Amino acid sequence: MNTSFLFDLLKTPSPSGHEEAIQEKWLTYMQTYVEDVTTDLAGNAIATVNPGAPFRILLAGHCDEIGFMVKSIDESGFIYVEELGRLSPLPALGMEVEIHGRNGVLNGVFGANAQHHGGANADLTMDDLFIDCGAESAEEIQSLVAIGDPITYKIEPSHLRNNRVVGRGLDNRTGAFIVAEVMKRLASSLPEVCVQGVSTVNEETNMGGAYFAGSALKPDLAIALDVTFATDYPTAEIGRVGDVTLAGGPVLAKGAPINKKANEHLLQIAKERNIPVQYELTPRRTGTDADQLRITGEGVPIVLVSLPLRYMHAPREVVSLQDIEQEIDLLVAFIQSLRPDTDLRPLIWNGR
Ligand SMILES: [Zn+2]
């Protein structure tokens, strides 16, 4: 796999609702390998192999990341923010940020009242934090920043020991990356079915990208790729939250929304290929694009394949490149094994 493309995606800010720059990189990469590459009204980026084939698979990984928006600017030029997606204010204090304004990037840092003076306590909320850009007046900031401008942490990806990567928004730019790598391999070794790989937008805020994609493409099976909670670090209680380890292989989901036939087939392929798999439980819903894809059109069977990730929605998250590689291998082998007459009905009734 192309790790430098992964890092390229990770270096590209893609706060939910502002995915154009990362989609452009995804499309540019894809068009080298896949003939049929396009976009839609939501801002999804779509690559298709075997467009005419009778059984259609939608492979979706969201490319948006969590972040912030400029909410207000006070008279001294400090900026207050609104969260873009769900994140904790605690690790934000002291973090450098980039405000993506109309004239380019403005550097800043999250400040708060000193702990010594009664600020920055455990009950810190986002309203206690403000961004200091070094400005000396509101006018100075207003000439550079507009209400609603997106903000991301200023963080570059890097390597840790044992093939691990640390960086911002690994949730879920890794998923968009895996979609691209799977499509690239399928393009050079065509399956019997049609496959549409989609780098979806807006998952962290409204899952609207998945809705646009699923409604337009009307797949026979949708496979959502996202990250899930690794629970192999201090204080994680596996009795309460389940047992998922980094470098333990891709994670399949079990629960009511998941199509059991496709899921069982994934497990079979993993066994044949000696790819370890782990499980997470999604009894009611998955909390991913899969939920939205499932209820598009007349309803779509779904499976979810997740990448183990440590420190979900913290400024920096950690994943294993080995898991990514194994997930790509599993998905390529799975899709190549699917036949156009695949019937995913859980119960096939022919009368008695
Ligand atoms: Zn997320």
PDB file of N, CA and C in Angstrom, residues 199-236:
ATOM      1  N   SER A 199     -15.493   8.024  -1.093  1.00  0.00           N
ATOM      2  CA  SER A 199     -14.952   8.791   0.017  1.00  0.00           C
ATOM      3  C   SER A 199     -16.074   9.741   0.433  1.00  0.00           C
ATOM      4  N   THR A 200     -16.754   9.413   1.532  1.00  0.00           N
ATOM      5  CA  THR A 200     -17.972  10.148   1.887  1.00  0.00           C
ATOM      6  C   THR A 200     -17.670  11.376   2.740  1.00  0.00           C
ATOM      7  N   VAL A 201     -18.608  12.324   2.689  1.00  0.00           N
ATOM      8  CA  VAL A 201     -18.481  13.570   3.461  1.00  0.00           C
ATOM      9  C   VAL A 201     -19.455  13.554   4.640  1.00  0.00           C
ATOM     10  N   ASN A 202     -19.212  14.460   5.586  1.00  0.00           N
ATOM     11  CA  ASN A 202     -20.216  14.794   6.628  1.00  0.00           C
ATOM     12  C   ASN A 202     -20.572  13.700   7.634  1.00  0.00           C
ATOM     13  N   GLU A 203     -19.769  12.622   7.707  1.00  0.00           N
ATOM     14  CA  GLU A 203     -20.146  11.563   8.659  1.00  0.00           C
ATOM     15  C   GLU A 203     -20.146  12.055  10.091  1.00  0.00           C
ATOM     16  N   GLU A 204     -19.143  12.846  10.432  1.00  0.00           N
ATOM     17  CA  GLU A 204     -18.987  13.273  11.833  1.00  0.00           C
ATOM     18  C   GLU A 204     -20.097  14.207  12.299  1.00  0.00           C
ATOM     19  N   THR A 205     -20.820  14.781  11.364  1.00  0.00           N
ATOM     20  CA  THR A 205     -21.831  15.760  11.750  1.00  0.00           C
ATOM     21  C   THR A 205     -23.268  15.357  11.413  1.00  0.00           C
ATOM     22  N   ASN A 206     -23.484  14.668  10.286  1.00  0.00           N
ATOM     23  CA  ASN A 206     -24.880  14.366   9.915  1.00  0.00           C
ATOM     24  C   ASN A 206     -25.061  13.133   9.033  1.00  0.00           C
ATOM     25  N   MET A 207     -23.983  12.482   8.628  1.00  0.00           N
ATOM     26  CA  MET A 207     -24.033  11.286   7.781  1.00  0.00           C
ATOM     27  C   MET A 207     -24.745  11.516   6.451  1.00  0.00           C
ATOM     28  N   GLY A 208     -24.819  12.762   6.042  1.00  0.00           N
ATOM     29  CA  GLY A 208     -25.520  13.089   4.799  1.00  0.00           C
ATOM     30  C   GLY A 208     -24.828  12.564   3.558  1.00  0.00           C
ATOM     31  N   GLY A 209     -23.509  12.503   3.580  1.00  0.00           N
ATOM     32  CA  GLY A 209     -22.788  11.987   2.417  1.00  0.00           C
ATOM     33  C   GLY A 209     -23.206  10.559   2.119  1.00  0.00           C
ATOM     34  N   ALA A 210     -23.312   9.757   3.158  1.00  0.00           N
ATOM     35  CA  ALA A 210     -23.723   8.354   2.987  1.00  0.00           C
ATOM     36  C   ALA A 210     -25.129   8.284   2.391  1.00  0.00           C
ATOM     37  N   TYR A 211     -25.989   9.210   2.805  1.00  0.00           N
ATOM     38  CA  TYR A 211     -27.354   9.215   2.268  1.00  0.00           C
ATOM     39  C   TYR A 211     -27.357   9.508   0.763  1.00  0.00           C
ATOM     40  N   PHE A 212     -26.627  10.545   0.359  1.00  0.00           N
ATOM     41  CA  PHE A 212     -26.548  10.885  -1.072  1.00  0.00           C
ATOM     42  C   PHE A 212     -25.994   9.694  -1.859  1.00  0.00           C
ATOM     43  N   ALA A 213     -24.928   9.101  -1.338  1.00  0.00           N
ATOM     44  CA  ALA A 213     -24.270   8.007  -2.069  1.00  0.00           C
ATOM     45  C   ALA A 213     -25.184   6.794  -2.178  1.00  0.00           C
ATOM     46  N   GLY A 214     -25.748   6.381  -1.059  1.00  0.00           N
ATOM     47  CA  GLY A 214     -26.596   5.183  -1.066  1.00  0.00           C
ATOM     48  C   GLY A 214     -27.828   5.376  -1.930  1.00  0.00           C
ATOM     49  N   SER A 215     -28.447   6.564  -1.858  1.00  0.00           N
ATOM     50  CA  SER A 215     -29.668   6.821  -2.629  1.00  0.00           C
ATOM     51  C   SER A 215     -29.397   6.801  -4.119  1.00  0.00           C
ATOM     52  N   ALA A 216     -28.270   7.366  -4.531  1.00  0.00           N
ATOM     53  CA  ALA A 216     -27.975   7.466  -5.961  1.00  0.00           C
ATOM     54  C   ALA A 216     -27.479   6.137  -6.522  1.00  0.00           C
ATOM     55  N   LEU A 217     -26.686   5.438  -5.751  1.00  0.00           N
ATOM     56  CA  LEU A 217     -26.013   4.257  -6.298  1.00  0.00           C
ATOM     57  C   LEU A 217     -26.851   2.983  -6.162  1.00  0.00           C
ATOM     58  N   LYS A 218     -27.810   2.977  -5.248  1.00  0.00           N
ATOM     59  CA  LYS A 218     -28.711   1.827  -5.056  1.00  0.00           C
ATOM     60  C   LYS A 218     -27.964   0.485  -5.029  1.00  0.00           C
ATOM     61  N   PRO A 219     -27.050   0.329  -4.085  1.00  0.00           N
ATOM     62  CA  PRO A 219     -26.239  -0.899  -4.058  1.00  0.00           C
ATOM     63  C   PRO A 219     -27.038  -2.115  -3.577  1.00  0.00           C
ATOM     64  N   ASP A 220     -26.525  -3.304  -3.928  1.00  0.00           N
ATOM     65  CA  ASP A 220     -27.084  -4.561  -3.405  1.00  0.00           C
ATOM     66  C   ASP A 220     -26.443  -4.918  -2.064  1.00  0.00           C
ATOM     67  N   LEU A 221     -25.285  -4.327  -1.816  1.00  0.00           N
ATOM     68  CA  LEU A 221     -24.605  -4.501  -0.530  1.00  0.00           C
ATOM     69  C   LEU A 221     -23.761  -3.248  -0.279  1.00  0.00           C
ATOM     70  N   ALA A 222     -23.849  -2.703   0.916  1.00  0.00           N
ATOM     71  CA  ALA A 222     -22.984  -1.577   1.278  1.00  0.00           C
ATOM     72  C   ALA A 222     -22.016  -2.023   2.372  1.00  0.00           C
ATOM     73  N   ILE A 223     -20.760  -1.676   2.175  1.00  0.00           N
ATOM     74  CA  ILE A 223     -19.733  -1.984   3.163  1.00  0.00           C
ATOM     75  C   ILE A 223     -19.197  -0.662   3.684  1.00  0.00           C
ATOM     76  N   ALA A 224     -19.451  -0.371   4.952  1.00  0.00           N
ATOM     77  CA  ALA A 224     -18.917   0.858   5.539  1.00  0.00           C
ATOM     78  C   ALA A 224     -17.582   0.548   6.195  1.00  0.00           C
ATOM     79  N   LEU A 225     -16.624   1.450   5.978  1.00  0.00           N
ATOM     80  CA  LEU A 225     -15.307   1.316   6.593  1.00  0.00           C
ATOM     81  C   LEU A 225     -15.115   2.490   7.542  1.00  0.00           C
ATOM     82  N   ASP A 226     -14.904   2.176   8.807  1.00  0.00           N
ATOM     83  CA  ASP A 226     -14.662   3.244   9.775  1.00  0.00           C
ATOM     84  C   ASP A 226     -13.635   2.740  10.781  1.00  0.00           C
ATOM     85  N   VAL A 227     -13.421   3.519  11.821  1.00  0.00           N
ATOM     86  CA  VAL A 227     -12.522   3.087  12.889  1.00  0.00           C
ATOM     87  C   VAL A 227     -13.372   2.655  14.074  1.00  0.00           C
ATOM     88  N   THR A 228     -12.775   1.875  14.978  1.00  0.00           N
ATOM     89  CA  THR A 228     -13.493   1.530  16.200  1.00  0.00           C
ATOM     90  C   THR A 228     -12.535   1.576  17.384  1.00  0.00           C
ATOM     91  N   PHE A 229     -13.110   1.545  18.569  1.00  0.00           N
ATOM     92  CA  PHE A 229     -12.336   1.706  19.804  1.00  0.00           C
ATOM     93  C   PHE A 229     -11.427   0.519  20.086  1.00  0.00           C
ATOM     94  N   ALA A 230     -10.107   0.718  19.997  1.00  0.00           N
ATOM     95  CA  ALA A 230      -9.193  -0.268  20.555  1.00  0.00           C
ATOM     96  C   ALA A 230      -9.279  -0.121  22.073  1.00  0.00           C
ATOM     97  N   THR A 231      -9.197  -1.242  22.778  1.00  0.00           N
ATOM     98  CA  THR A 231      -9.366  -1.207  24.241  1.00  0.00           C
ATOM     99  C   THR A 231      -8.177  -1.876  24.917  1.00  0.00           C
ATOM    100  N   ASP A 232      -6.992  -1.683  24.328  1.00  0.00           N
ATOM    101  CA  ASP A 232      -5.815  -2.399  24.826  1.00  0.00           C
ATOM    102  C   ASP A 232      -4.816  -1.448  25.468  1.00  0.00           C
ATOM    103  N   TYR A 233      -5.314  -0.487  26.231  1.00  0.00           N
ATOM    104  CA  TYR A 233      -4.410   0.459  26.908  1.00  0.00           C
ATOM    105  C   TYR A 233      -4.862   0.601  28.363  1.00  0.00           C
ATOM    106  N   PRO A 234      -4.019   1.212  29.215  1.00  0.00           N
ATOM    107  CA  PRO A 234      -4.354   1.300  30.639  1.00  0.00           C
ATOM    108  C   PRO A 234      -5.709   1.948  30.862  1.00  0.00           C
ATOM    109  N   THR A 235      -6.447   1.438  31.823  1.00  0.00           N
ATOM    110  CA  THR A 235      -7.762   1.909  32.295  1.00  0.00           C
ATOM    111  C   THR A 235      -8.944   1.509  31.403  1.00  0.00           C
ATOM    112  N   ALA A 236      -8.702   0.954  30.229  1.00  0.00           N
ATOM    113  CA  ALA A 236      -9.833   0.491  29.418  1.00  0.00           C
ATOM    114  C   ALA A 236     -10.362  -0.789  30.075  1.00  0.00           C
TER     115      ALA A 236
END
